[in-house]
mmCIF file of C-alpha atoms in Angstrom:
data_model
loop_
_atom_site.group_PDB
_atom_site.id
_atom_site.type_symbol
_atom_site.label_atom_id
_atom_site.label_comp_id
_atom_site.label_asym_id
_atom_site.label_seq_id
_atom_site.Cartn_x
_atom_site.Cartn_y
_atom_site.Cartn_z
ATOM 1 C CA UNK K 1 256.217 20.099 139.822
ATOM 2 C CA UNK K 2 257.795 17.252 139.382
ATOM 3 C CA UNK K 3 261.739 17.420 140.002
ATOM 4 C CA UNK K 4 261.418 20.736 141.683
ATOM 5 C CA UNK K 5 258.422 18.827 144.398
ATOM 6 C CA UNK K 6 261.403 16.137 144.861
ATOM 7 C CA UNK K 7 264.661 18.288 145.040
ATOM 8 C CA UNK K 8 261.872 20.496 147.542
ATOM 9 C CA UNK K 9 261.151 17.570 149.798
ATOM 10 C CA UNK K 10 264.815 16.626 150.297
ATOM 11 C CA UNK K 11 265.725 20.096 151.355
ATOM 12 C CA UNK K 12 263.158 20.176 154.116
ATOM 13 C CA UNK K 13 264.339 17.115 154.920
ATOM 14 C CA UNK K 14 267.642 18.124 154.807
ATOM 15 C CA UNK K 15 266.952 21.811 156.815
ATOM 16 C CA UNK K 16 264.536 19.688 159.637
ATOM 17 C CA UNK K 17 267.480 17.487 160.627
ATOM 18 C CA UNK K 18 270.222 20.795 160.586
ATOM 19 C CA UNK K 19 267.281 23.027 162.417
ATOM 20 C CA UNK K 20 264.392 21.201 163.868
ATOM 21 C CA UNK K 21 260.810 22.112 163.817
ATOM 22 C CA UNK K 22 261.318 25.253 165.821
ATOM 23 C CA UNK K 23 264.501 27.181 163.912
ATOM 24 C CA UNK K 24 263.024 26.231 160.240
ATOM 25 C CA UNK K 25 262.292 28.916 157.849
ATOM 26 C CA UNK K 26 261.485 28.971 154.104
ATOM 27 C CA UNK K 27 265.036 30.940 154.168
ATOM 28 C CA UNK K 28 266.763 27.963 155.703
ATOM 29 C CA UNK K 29 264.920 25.628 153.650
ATOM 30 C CA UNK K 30 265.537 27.717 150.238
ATOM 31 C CA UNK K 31 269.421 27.484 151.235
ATOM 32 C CA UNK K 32 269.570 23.798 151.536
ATOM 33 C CA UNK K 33 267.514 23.627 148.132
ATOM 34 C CA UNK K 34 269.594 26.066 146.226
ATOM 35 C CA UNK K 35 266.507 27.600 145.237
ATOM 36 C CA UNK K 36 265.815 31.089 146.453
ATOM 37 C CA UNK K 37 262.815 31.892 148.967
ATOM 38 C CA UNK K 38 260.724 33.316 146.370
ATOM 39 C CA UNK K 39 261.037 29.803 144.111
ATOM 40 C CA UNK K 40 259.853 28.145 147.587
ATOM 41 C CA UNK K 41 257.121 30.235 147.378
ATOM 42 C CA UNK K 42 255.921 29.810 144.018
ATOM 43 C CA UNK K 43 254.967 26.242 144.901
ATOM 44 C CA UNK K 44 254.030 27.067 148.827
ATOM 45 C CA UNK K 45 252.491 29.637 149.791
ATOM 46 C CA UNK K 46 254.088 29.274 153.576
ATOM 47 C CA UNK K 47 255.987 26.683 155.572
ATOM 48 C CA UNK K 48 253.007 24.939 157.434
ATOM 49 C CA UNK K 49 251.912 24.258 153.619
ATOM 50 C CA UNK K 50 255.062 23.130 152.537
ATOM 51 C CA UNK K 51 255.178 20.709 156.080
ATOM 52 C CA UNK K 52 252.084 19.269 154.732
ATOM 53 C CA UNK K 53 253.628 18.291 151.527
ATOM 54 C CA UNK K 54 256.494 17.037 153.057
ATOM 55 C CA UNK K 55 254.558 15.080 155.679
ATOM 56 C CA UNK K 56 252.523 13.527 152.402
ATOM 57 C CA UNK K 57 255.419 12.880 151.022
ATOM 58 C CA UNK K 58 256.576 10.985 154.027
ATOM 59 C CA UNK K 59 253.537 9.015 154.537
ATOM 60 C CA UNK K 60 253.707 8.134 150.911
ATOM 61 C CA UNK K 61 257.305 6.938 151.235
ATOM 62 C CA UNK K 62 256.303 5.287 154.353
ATOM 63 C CA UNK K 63 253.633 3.645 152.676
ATOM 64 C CA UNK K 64 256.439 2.140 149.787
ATOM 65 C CA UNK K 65 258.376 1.236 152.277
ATOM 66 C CA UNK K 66 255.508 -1.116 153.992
ATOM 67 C CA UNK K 67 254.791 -3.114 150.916
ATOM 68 C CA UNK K 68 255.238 -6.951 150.838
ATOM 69 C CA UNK K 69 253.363 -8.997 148.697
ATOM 70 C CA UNK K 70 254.022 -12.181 150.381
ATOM 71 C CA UNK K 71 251.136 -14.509 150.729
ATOM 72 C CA UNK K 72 252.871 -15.559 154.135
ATOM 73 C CA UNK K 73 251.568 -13.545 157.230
ATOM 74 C CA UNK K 74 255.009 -13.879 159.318
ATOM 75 C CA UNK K 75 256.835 -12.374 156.649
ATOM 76 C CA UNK K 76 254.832 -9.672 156.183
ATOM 77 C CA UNK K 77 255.014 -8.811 159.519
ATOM 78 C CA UNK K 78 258.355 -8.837 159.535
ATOM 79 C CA UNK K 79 259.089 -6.529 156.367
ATOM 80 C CA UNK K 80 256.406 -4.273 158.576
ATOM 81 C CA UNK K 81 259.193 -4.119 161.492
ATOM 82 C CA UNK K 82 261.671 -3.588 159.592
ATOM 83 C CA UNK K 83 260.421 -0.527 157.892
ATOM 84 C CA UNK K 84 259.395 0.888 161.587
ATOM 85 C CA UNK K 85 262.272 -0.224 163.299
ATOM 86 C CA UNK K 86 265.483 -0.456 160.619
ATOM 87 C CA UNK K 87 264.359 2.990 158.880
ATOM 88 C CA UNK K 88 265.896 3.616 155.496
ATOM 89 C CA UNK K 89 269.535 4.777 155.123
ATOM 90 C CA UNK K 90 268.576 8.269 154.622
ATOM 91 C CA UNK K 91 266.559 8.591 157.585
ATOM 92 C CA UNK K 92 269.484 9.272 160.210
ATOM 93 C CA UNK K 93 270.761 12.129 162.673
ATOM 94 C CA UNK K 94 268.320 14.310 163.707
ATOM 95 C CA UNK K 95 265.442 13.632 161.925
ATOM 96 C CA UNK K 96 263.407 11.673 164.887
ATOM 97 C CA UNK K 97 264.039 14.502 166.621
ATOM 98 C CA UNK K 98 262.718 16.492 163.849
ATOM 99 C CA UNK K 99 259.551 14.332 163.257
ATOM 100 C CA UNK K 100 258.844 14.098 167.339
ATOM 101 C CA UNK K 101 258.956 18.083 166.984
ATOM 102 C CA UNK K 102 255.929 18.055 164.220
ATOM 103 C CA UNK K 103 254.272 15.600 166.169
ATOM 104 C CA UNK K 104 254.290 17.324 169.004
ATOM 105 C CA UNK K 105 252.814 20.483 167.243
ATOM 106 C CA UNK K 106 249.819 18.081 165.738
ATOM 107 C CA UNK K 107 247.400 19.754 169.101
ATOM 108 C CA UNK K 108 248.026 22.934 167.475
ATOM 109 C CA UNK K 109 247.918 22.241 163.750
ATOM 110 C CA UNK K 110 245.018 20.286 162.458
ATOM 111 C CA UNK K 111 247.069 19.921 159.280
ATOM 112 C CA UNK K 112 249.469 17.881 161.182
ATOM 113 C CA UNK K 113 247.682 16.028 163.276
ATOM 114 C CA UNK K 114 245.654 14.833 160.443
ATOM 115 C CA UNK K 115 249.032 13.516 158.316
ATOM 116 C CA UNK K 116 249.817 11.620 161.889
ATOM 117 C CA UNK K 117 246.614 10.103 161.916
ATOM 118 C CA UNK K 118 246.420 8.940 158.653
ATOM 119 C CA UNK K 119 249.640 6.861 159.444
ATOM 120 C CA UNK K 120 249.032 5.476 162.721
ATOM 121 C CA UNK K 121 245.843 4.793 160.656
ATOM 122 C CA UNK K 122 247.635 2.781 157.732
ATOM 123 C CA UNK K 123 249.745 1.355 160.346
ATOM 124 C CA UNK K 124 247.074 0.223 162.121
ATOM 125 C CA UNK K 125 245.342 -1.594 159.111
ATOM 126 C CA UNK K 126 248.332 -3.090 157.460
ATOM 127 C CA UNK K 127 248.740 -4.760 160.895
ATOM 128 C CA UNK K 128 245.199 -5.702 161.636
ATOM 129 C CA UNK K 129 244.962 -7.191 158.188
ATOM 130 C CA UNK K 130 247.880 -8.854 158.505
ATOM 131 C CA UNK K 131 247.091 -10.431 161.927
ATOM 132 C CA UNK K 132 243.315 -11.345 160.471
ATOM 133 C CA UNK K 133 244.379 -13.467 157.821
ATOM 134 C CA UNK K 134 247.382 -15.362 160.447
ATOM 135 C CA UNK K 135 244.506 -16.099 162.296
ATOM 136 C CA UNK K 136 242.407 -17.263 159.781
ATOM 137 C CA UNK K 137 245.028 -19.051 157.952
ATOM 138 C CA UNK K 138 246.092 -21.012 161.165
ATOM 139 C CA UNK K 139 249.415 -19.534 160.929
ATOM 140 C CA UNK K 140 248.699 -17.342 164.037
ATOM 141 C CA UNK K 141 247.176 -18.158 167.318
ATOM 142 C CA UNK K 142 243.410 -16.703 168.150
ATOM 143 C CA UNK K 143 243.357 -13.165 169.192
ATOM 144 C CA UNK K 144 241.513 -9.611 168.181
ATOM 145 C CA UNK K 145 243.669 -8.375 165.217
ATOM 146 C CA UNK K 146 242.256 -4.914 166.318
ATOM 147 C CA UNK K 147 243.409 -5.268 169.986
ATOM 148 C CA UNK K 148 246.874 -6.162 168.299
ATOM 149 C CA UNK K 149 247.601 -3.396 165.750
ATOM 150 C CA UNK K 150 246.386 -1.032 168.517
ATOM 151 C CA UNK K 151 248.804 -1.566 171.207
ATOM 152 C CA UNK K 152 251.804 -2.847 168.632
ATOM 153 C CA UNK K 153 251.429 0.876 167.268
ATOM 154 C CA UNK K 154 251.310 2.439 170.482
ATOM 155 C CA UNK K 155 254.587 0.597 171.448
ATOM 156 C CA UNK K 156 256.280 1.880 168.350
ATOM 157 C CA UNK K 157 255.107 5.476 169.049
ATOM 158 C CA UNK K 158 256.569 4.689 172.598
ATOM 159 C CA UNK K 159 259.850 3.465 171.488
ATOM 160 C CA UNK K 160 260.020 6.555 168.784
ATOM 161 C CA UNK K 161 258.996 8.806 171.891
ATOM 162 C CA UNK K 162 261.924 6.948 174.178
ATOM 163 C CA UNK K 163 264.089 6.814 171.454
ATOM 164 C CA UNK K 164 264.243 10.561 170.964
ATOM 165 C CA UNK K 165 263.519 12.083 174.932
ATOM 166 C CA UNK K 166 265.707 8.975 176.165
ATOM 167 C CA UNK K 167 268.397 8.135 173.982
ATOM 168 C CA UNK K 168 266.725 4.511 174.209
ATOM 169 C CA UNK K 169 267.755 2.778 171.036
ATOM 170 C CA UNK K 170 265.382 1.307 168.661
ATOM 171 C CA UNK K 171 266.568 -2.447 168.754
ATOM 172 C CA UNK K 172 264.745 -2.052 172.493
ATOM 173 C CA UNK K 173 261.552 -1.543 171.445
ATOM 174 C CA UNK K 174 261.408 -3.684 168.641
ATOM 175 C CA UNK K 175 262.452 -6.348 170.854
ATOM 176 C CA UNK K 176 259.806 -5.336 172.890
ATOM 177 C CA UNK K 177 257.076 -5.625 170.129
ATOM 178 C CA UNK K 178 258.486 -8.928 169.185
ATOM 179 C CA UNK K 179 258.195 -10.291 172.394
ATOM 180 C CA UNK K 180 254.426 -9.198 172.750
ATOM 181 C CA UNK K 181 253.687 -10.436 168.984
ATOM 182 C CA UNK K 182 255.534 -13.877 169.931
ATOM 183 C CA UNK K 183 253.237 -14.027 173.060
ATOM 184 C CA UNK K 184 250.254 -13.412 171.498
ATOM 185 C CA UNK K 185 250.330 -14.672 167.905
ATOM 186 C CA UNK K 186 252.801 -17.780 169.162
ATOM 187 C CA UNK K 187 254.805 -17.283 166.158
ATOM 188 C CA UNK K 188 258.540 -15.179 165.487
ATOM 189 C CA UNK K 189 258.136 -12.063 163.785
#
């Protein structure tokens, strides 16, 4: 699929932010494609299948976006924030709004809540590793790298949740999980 999978992906994007979770249709998504709703259709068979692709797709960019092969701990945490707090360029307007919309659907769509899962999962274990091998390497003070991922992930679904409901922006909540990480690791993130 290929170039079609891509140009596919961007429209949802695209028709999420215009429409949210609860006005999008394969129509609306065909029209900001340029593809009619019967090309849609030859690669999904409805829109909670093509959400699943786009959520993959999401997690996978997510995913890119969390790489740093730095042997130092710090900085890895670090590029970690910034790809949860300072998203990428294209992710703007309303697509928090959007993505709080499919979470908030997850109860009633295992499909969904399994794509969420998976990353607050690989969230989860970048961080824990991460914090393991500060501790181990001296570079961070003694704590339960498990405790830590757990509750730094919960604060950034917070500050997602505030950001969106609230209007809160996202500089307060990383500034919040910086705080806790200085506290508790006794380093700067």
């Amino acid at each position: 699929m290929g170039d079609a999978s891509a140009d596919i992906m961007s429209a949802t994007y695209r028709a999420l932010c215009e429409h949210g979770y609860a006005d999008l249709t394969m129509q609306r998504i065909a029209d900001a494609s340029g593809r009619s709703k019967a090309a849609l259709h030859y690669h999904y068979d409805t829109k909670e299948e093509l959400l699943n692709a786009f959520l993959d797709d999401m997690l996978d960019q997510f995913e890119a976006r969390l790489a740093c092969e730095s042997a130092d701990p710090a900085e890895r945490l670090g590029t970690f924030l910034d790809a949860v707090f300072d998203p990428a360029a294209e992710v703007t307007g309303e697509f928090p709004v959007a993505l709080l919309e499919i979470k908030a659907q997850a109860p009633y769509h295992e499909p969904y809540r399994t794509r969420l899962r998976e990353m607050d999962e690989r969230m989860r274990e970048l961080l824990e590793a991460t914090v393991a091998e500060g501790v181990e390497s001296g570079a961070f003070a003694d704590c339960d790298p498990e405790t830590v991922a757990r509750f730094v992930v919960t604060l950034i679904n917070g500050s997602h949740a505030r950001n969106v409901a609230l209007g809160e922006a996202p500089e307060q909540g990383r500034t919040l999980v910086e705080a806790y990480l200085e506290r508790t690791l006794g380093v700067s993130a």
